[in-house]
Short mmCIF file of C-alpha atoms in Angstrom, two decimals:
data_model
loop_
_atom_site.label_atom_id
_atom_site.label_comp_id
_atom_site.label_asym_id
_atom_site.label_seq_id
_atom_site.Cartn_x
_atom_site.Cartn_y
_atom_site.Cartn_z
CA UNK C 1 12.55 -32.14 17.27
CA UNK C 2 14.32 -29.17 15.05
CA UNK C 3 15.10 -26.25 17.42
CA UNK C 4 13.72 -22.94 15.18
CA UNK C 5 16.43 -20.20 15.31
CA UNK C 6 13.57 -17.15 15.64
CA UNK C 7 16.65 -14.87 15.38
CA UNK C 8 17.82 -16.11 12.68
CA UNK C 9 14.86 -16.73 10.39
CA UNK C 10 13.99 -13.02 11.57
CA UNK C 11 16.99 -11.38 9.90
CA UNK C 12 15.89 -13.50 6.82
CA UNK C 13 13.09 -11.93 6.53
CA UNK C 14 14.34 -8.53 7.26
CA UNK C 15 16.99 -9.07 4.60
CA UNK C 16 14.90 -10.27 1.90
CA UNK C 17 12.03 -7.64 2.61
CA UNK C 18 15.28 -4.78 2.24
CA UNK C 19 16.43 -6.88 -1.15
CA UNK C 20 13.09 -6.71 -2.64
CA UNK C 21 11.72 -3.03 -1.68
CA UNK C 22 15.59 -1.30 -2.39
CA UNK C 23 14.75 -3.46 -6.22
CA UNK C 24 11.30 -1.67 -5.82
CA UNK C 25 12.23 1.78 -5.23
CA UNK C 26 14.69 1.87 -7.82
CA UNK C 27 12.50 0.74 -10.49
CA UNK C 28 9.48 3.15 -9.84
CA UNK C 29 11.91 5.84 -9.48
CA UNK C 30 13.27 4.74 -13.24
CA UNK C 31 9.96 4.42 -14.54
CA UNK C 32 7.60 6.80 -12.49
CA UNK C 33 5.23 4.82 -11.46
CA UNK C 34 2.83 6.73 -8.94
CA UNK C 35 -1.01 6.20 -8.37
CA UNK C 36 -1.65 9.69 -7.92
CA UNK C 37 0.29 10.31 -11.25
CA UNK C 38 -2.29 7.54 -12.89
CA UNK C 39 -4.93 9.16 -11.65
CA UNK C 40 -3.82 12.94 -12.79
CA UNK C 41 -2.36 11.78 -16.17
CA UNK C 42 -6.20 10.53 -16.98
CA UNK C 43 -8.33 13.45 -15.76
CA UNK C 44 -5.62 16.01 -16.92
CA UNK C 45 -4.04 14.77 -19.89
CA UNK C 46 -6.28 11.54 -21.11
CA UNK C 47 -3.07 9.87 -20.72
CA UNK C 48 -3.95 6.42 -19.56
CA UNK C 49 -0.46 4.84 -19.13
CA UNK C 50 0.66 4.68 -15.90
CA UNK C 51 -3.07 3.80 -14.63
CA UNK C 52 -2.48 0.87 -17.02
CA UNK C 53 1.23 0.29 -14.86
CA UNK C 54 -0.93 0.22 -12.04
CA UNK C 55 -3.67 -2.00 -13.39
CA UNK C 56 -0.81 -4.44 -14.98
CA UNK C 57 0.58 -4.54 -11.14
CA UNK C 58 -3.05 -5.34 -9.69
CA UNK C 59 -3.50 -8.16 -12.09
CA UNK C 60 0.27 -9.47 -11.76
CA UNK C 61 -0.19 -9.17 -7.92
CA UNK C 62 -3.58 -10.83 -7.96
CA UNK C 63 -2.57 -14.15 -10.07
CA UNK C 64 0.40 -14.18 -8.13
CA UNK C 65 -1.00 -14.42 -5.17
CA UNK C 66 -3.81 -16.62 -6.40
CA UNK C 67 -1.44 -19.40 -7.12
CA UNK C 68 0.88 -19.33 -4.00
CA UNK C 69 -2.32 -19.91 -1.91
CA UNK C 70 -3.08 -22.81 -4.28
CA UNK C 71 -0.02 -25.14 -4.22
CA UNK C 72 0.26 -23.96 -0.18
CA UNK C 73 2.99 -21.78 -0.53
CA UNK C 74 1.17 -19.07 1.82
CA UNK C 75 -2.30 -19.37 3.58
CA UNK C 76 -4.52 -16.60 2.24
CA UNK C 77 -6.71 -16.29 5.59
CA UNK C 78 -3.81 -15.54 7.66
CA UNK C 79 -4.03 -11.49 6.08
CA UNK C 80 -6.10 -8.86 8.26
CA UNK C 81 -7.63 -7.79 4.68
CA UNK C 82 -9.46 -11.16 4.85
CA UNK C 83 -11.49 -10.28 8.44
CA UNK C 84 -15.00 -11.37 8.62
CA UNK C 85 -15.79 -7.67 10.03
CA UNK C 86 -16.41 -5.76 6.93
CA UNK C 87 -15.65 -1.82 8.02
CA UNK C 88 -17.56 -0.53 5.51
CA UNK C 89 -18.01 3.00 6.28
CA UNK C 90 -14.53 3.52 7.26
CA UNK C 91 -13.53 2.24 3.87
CA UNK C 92 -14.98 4.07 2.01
CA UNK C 93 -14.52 7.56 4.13
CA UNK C 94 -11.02 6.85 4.46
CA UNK C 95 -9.80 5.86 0.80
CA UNK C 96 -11.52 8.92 -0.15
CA UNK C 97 -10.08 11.29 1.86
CA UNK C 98 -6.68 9.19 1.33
CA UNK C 99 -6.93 9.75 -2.29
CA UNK C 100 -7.44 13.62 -2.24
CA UNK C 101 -4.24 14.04 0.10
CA UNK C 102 -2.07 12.23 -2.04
CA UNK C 103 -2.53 15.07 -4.75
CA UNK C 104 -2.45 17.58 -2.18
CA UNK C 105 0.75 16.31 -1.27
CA UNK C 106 2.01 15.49 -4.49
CA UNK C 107 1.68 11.90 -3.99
CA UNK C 108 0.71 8.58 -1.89
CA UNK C 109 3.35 6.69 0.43
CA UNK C 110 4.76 5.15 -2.00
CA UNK C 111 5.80 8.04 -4.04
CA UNK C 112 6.92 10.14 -0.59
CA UNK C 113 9.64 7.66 -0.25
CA UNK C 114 10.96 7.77 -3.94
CA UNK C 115 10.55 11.44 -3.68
CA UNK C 116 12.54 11.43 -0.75
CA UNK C 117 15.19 9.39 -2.36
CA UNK C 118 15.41 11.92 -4.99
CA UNK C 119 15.97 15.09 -2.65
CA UNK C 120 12.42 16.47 -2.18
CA UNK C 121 12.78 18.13 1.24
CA UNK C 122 8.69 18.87 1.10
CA UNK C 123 8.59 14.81 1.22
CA UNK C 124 10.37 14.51 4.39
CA UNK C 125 7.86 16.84 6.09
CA UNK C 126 5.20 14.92 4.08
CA UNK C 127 6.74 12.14 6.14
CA UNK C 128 6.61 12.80 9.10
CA UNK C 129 3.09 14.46 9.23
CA UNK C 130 1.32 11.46 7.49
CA UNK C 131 3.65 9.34 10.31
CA UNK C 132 2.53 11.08 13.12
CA UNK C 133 -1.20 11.76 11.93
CA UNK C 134 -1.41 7.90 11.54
CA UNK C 135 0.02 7.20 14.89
CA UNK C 136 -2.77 9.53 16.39
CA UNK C 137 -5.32 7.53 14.30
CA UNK C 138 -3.90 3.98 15.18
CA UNK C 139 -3.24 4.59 18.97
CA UNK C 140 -4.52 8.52 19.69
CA UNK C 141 -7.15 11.21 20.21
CA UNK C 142 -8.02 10.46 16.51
CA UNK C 143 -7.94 6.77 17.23
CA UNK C 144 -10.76 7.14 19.59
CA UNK C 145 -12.92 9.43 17.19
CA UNK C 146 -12.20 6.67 14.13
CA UNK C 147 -13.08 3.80 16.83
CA UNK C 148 -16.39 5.68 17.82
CA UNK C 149 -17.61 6.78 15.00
CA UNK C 150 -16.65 5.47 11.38
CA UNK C 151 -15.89 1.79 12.80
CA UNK C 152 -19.40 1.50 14.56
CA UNK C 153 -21.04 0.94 10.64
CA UNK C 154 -19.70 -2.27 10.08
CA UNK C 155 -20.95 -5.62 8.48
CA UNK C 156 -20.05 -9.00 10.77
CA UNK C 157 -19.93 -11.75 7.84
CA UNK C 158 -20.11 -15.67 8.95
CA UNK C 159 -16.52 -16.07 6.56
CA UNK C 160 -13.68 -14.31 5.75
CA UNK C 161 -14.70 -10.90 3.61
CA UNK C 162 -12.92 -12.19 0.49
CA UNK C 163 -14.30 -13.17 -2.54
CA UNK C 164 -13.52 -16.99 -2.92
CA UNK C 165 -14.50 -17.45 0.95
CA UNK C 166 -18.04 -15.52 0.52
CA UNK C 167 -18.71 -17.26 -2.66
CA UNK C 168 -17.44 -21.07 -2.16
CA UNK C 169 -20.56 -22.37 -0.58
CA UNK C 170 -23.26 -20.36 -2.66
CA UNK C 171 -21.45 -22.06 -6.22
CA UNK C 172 -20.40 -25.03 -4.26
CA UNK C 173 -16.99 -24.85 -5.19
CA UNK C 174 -14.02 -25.38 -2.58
CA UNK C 175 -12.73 -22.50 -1.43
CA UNK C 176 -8.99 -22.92 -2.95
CA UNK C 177 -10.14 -24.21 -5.96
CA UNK C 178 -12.43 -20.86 -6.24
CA UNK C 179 -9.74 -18.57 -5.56
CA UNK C 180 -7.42 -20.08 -8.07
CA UNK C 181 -10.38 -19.47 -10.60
CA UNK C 182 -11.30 -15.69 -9.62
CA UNK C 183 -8.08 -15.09 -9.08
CA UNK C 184 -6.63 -15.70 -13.19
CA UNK C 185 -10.00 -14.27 -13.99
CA UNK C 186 -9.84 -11.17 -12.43
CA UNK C 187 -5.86 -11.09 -12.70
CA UNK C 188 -6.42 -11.11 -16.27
CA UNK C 189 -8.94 -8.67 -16.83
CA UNK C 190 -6.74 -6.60 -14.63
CA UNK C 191 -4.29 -7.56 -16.98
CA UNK C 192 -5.97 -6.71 -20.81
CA UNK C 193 -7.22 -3.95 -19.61
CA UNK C 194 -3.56 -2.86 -19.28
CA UNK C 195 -2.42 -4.46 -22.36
CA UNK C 196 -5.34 -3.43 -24.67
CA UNK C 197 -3.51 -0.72 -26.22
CA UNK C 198 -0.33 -1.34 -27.73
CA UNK C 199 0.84 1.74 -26.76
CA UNK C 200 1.52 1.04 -23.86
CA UNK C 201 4.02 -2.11 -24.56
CA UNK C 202 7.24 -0.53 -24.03
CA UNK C 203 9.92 -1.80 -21.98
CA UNK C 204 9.30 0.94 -19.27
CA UNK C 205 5.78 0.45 -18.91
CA UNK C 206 5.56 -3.60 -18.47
CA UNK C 207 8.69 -3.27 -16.41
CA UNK C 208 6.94 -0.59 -13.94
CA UNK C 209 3.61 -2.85 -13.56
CA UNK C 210 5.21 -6.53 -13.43
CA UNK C 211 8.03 -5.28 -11.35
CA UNK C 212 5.17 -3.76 -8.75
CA UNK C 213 2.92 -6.98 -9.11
CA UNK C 214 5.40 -9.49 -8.47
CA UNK C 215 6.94 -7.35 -5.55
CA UNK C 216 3.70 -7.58 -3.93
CA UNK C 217 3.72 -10.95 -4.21
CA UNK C 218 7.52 -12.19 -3.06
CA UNK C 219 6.65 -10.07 0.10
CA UNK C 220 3.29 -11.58 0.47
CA UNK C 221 5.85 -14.76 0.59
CA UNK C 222 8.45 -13.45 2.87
CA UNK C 223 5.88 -12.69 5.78
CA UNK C 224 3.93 -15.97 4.82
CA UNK C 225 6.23 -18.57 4.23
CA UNK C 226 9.52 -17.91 5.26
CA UNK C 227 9.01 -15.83 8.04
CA UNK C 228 5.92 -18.02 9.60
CA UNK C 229 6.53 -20.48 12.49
CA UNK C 230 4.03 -23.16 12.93
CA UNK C 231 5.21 -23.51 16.90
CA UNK C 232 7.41 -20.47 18.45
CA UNK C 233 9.50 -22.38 21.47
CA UNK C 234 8.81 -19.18 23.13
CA UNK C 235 4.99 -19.42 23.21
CA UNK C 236 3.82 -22.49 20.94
CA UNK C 237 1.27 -20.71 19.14
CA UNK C 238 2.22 -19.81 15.33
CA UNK C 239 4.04 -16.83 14.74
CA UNK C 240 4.66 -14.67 11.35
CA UNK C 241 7.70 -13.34 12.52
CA UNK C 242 9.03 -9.11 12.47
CA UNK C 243 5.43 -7.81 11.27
CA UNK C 244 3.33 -5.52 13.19
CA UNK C 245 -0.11 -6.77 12.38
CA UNK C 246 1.40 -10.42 13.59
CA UNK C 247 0.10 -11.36 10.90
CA UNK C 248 0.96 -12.26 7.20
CA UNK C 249 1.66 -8.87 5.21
CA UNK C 250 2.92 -7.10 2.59
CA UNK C 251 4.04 -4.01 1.35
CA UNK C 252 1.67 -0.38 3.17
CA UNK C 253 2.68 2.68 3.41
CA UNK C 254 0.87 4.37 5.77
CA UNK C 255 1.15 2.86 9.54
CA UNK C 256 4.91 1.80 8.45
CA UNK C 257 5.51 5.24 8.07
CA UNK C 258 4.44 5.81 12.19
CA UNK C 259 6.04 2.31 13.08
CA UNK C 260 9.22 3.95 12.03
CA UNK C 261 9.08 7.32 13.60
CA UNK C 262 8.20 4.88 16.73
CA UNK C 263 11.48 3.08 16.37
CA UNK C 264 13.48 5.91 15.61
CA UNK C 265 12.28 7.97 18.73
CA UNK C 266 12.03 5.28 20.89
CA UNK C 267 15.11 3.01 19.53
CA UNK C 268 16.94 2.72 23.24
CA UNK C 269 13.35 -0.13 24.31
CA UNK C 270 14.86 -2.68 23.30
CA UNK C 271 11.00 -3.92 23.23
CA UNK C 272 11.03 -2.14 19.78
CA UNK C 273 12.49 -4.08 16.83
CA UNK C 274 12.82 -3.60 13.53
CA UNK C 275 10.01 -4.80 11.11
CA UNK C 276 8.79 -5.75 7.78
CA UNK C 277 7.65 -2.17 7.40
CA UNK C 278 9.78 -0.22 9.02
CA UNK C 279 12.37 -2.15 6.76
CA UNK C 280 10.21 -1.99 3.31
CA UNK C 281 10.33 2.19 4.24
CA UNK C 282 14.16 2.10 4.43
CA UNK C 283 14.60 0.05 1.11
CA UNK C 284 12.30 1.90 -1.33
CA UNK C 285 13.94 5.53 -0.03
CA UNK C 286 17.77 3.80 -0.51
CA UNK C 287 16.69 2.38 -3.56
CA UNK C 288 15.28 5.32 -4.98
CA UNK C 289 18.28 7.46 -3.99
CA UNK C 290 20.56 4.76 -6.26
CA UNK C 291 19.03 5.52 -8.82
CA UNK C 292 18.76 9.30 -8.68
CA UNK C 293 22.29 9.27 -8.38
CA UNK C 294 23.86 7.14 -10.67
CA UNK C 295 21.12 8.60 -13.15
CA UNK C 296 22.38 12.52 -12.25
CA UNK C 297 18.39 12.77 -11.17
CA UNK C 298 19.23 13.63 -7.45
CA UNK C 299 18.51 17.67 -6.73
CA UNK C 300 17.32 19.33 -3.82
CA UNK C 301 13.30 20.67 -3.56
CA UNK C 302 11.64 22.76 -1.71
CA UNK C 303 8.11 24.49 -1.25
CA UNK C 304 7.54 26.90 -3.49
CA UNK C 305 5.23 29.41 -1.24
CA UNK C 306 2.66 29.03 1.85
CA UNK C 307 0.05 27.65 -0.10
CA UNK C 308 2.33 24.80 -1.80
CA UNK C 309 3.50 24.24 2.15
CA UNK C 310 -0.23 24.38 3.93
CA UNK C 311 -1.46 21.51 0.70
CA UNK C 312 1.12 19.31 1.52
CA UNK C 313 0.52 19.36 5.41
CA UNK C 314 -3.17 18.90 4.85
CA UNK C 315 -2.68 16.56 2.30
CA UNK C 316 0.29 14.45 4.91
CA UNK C 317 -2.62 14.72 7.37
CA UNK C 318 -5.47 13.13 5.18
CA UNK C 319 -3.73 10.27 4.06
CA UNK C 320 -2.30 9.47 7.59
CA UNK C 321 -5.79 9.57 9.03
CA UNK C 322 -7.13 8.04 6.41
CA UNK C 323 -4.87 5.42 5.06
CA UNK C 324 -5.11 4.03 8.47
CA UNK C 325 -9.35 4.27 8.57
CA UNK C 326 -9.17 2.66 5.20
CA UNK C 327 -6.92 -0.18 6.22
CA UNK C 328 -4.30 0.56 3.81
CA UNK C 329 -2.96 3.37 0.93
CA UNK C 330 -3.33 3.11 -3.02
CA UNK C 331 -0.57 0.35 -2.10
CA UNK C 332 -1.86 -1.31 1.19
CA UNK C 333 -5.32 -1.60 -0.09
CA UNK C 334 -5.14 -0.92 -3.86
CA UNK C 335 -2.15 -3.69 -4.17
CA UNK C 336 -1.34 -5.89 -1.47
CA UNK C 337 -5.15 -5.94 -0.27
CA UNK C 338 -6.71 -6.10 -3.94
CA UNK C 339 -4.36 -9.20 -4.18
CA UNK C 340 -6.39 -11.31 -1.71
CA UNK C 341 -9.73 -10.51 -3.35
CA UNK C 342 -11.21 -8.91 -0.14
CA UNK C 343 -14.08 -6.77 -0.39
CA UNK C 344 -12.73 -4.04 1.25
CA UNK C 345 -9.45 -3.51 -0.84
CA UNK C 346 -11.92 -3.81 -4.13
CA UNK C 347 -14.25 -1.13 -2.75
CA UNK C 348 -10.98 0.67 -1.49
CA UNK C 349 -9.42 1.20 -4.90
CA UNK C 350 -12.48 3.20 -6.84
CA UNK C 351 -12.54 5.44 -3.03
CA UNK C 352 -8.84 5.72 -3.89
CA UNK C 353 -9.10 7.31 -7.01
CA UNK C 354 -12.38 9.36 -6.31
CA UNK C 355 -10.39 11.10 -3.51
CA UNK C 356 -8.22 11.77 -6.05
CA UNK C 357 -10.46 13.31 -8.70
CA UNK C 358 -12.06 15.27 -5.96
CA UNK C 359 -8.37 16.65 -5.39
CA UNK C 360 -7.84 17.06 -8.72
CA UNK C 361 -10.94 19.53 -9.45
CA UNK C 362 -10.14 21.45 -6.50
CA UNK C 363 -6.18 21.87 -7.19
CA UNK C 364 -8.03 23.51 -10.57
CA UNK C 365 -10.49 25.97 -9.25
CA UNK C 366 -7.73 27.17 -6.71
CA UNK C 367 -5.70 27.72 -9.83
CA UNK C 368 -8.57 29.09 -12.29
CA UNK C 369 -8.93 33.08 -12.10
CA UNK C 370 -11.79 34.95 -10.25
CA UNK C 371 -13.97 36.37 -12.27
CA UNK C 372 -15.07 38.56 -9.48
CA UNK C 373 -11.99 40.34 -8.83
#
């Protein structure tokens, strides 16, 4: 029998997931792509292009990961988006108040990290208060509040929450045949939505939303397939290797972002290793920073006053409490979820951008004049 070198495979996976996300941050920080931006750039100024970068990645990320699950490339049940416990409440509450502190804090996880890249000094502090807040909702006091409150409203299904598993015996379809089905039919619409307007088709554009689809999807493969051990000698139970759900993943950031600060503070336990995460955060900062400099991009920001500073700690705070309620950020759940067809990420993504709205109107009657004074 083949001995498996855990080590080994481990630093694959580590590699590759550095390769791909340092390839990711230097492409949204060439092309801007940014949720929050979508989201603003509608409501603000009925510009619908990068919404349509984000709905070309959804619909790259969603046939992409349609088909590995279809020739067996990755199992699709194996993700923590697919659970049969259907945390409905805490979905909704949490992409909500996710999306309004992304535009309090001028942006989601994602866009912290290519910010950071750049020079933005408010980022780093963005950083570390969504990091910490989502260590206190994963593991403290706020832990216990989200466990006793929001996650008590929850629906137990009899099969995994995504689409193809809930519907496969109601059509009478098998289940991998289904998904391959719903997934290039909802890829697609994903996908003409996006390309409706012609517009939109310039190099930049299609390069922001495939780039972020297919991203999605080779990580989706790194966790899944090359980093997955049927038998580890250590244990003999299967093993997805370096990932802190133990599970098959791919790219959030919102508990990455308090995996790291873990690591970093606690990097003498040697019981802490690096992960897929805490590796993806590394990549998309360096790779961001590449670009800023060899572009002449790279300058130094600050805050501009107290109230610029107390938006962006509020808004740090909401999206680390409630990208981890949610189960993911606009990425987690509005790309890497969304790609498995689970329930969740699909109710996730409108909660997303509701938040955001709801950020978006206040931002404007802070700024509108009083007609009182």
């Amino acid at each position: 029998m083949d001995v498996v070198d855990i080590s080994s495979i481990s630093k694959s996976v580590l590699w590759a997931t550095f390769a791909i996300t340092f390839l990711l941050g230097a492409v949204m920080q060439k092309t801007g792509f940014c949720s929050m931006g979508a989201v603003s750039d509608v409501f603000i100024m009925s510009s619908w292009d990068r919404l349509r970068q984000w709905f070309l990645a959804i619909g790259v990320a969603i046939i992409g990961f349609a088909l590995m699950s279809y020739i067996g490339l990755i199992d699709p049940l194996k993700s923590f988006y697919t659970s049969s416990k259907f945390l409905w409440l805490s979905t909704i509450v949490g992409s909500v108040l996710f999306g309004f502190g992304m535009v309090l804090a001028s942006g989601c996880g994602s866009k912290t990290l290519i910010r950071i890249g750049g020079g933005n000094l408010k980022s780093i502090i963005v950083f570390m208060v969504l990091g910490l807040t989502a260590y206190m909702t994963m593991r403290g006091f706020l832990g216990v509040i989200r466990i006793n409150t929001l996650d008590t409203f929850f629906i137990a299904l009899n099969t995994p929450q995504d689409l193809p598993s809930l519907l496969s015996a109601p059509l009478g379809i098998a289940r991998p045949t289904l998904h391959l089905i719903l997934g290039l039919i909802i890829g697609f619409a994903f996908i003409t939505f996006a390309l409706a307007n012609k517009a939109f088709w310039t190099a930049e554009n299609l390069l922001a939303g495939i780039a972020v689809g297919l991203a999605i999807c080779a990580v989706w493969w790194v966790s899944g397939n090359l980093g997955y051990v049927a038998e580890d000698p250590n244990t003999l139970e299967e093993v997805f290797l370096v990932t802190n759900s133990g599970r098959m993943e791919s790219l959030s950031f919102v508990a990455p972002y308090a995996y790291s600060l873990d690591w970093l503070m606690m990097y003498s336990d040697t019981s802490k290793v690096l992960t897929v995460g805490i590796v993806a955060v590394l990549g998309m900062i360096l790779g961001s920073g590449a670009v800023s400099v060899v572009t002449k991009s790279f300058r130094w920001e600050s805050f501009r006053n107290s109230e610029d500073t107390a938006n962006h700690l509020v808004g740090a705070a909401l999206m680390g409490f409630g990208g981890v309620t949610a189960l993911g950020c606009t990425v987690g759940q509005g790309l890497s979820g969304i790609s498995t067809l689970a329930i969740g990420s699909l109710i996730a993504l409108p909660g997303f951008i509701f938040g955001a709205y709801l950020g978006l109107r206040y931002l404007q009657l802070r700024l509108a004049p009083n007609p009182c004074s």
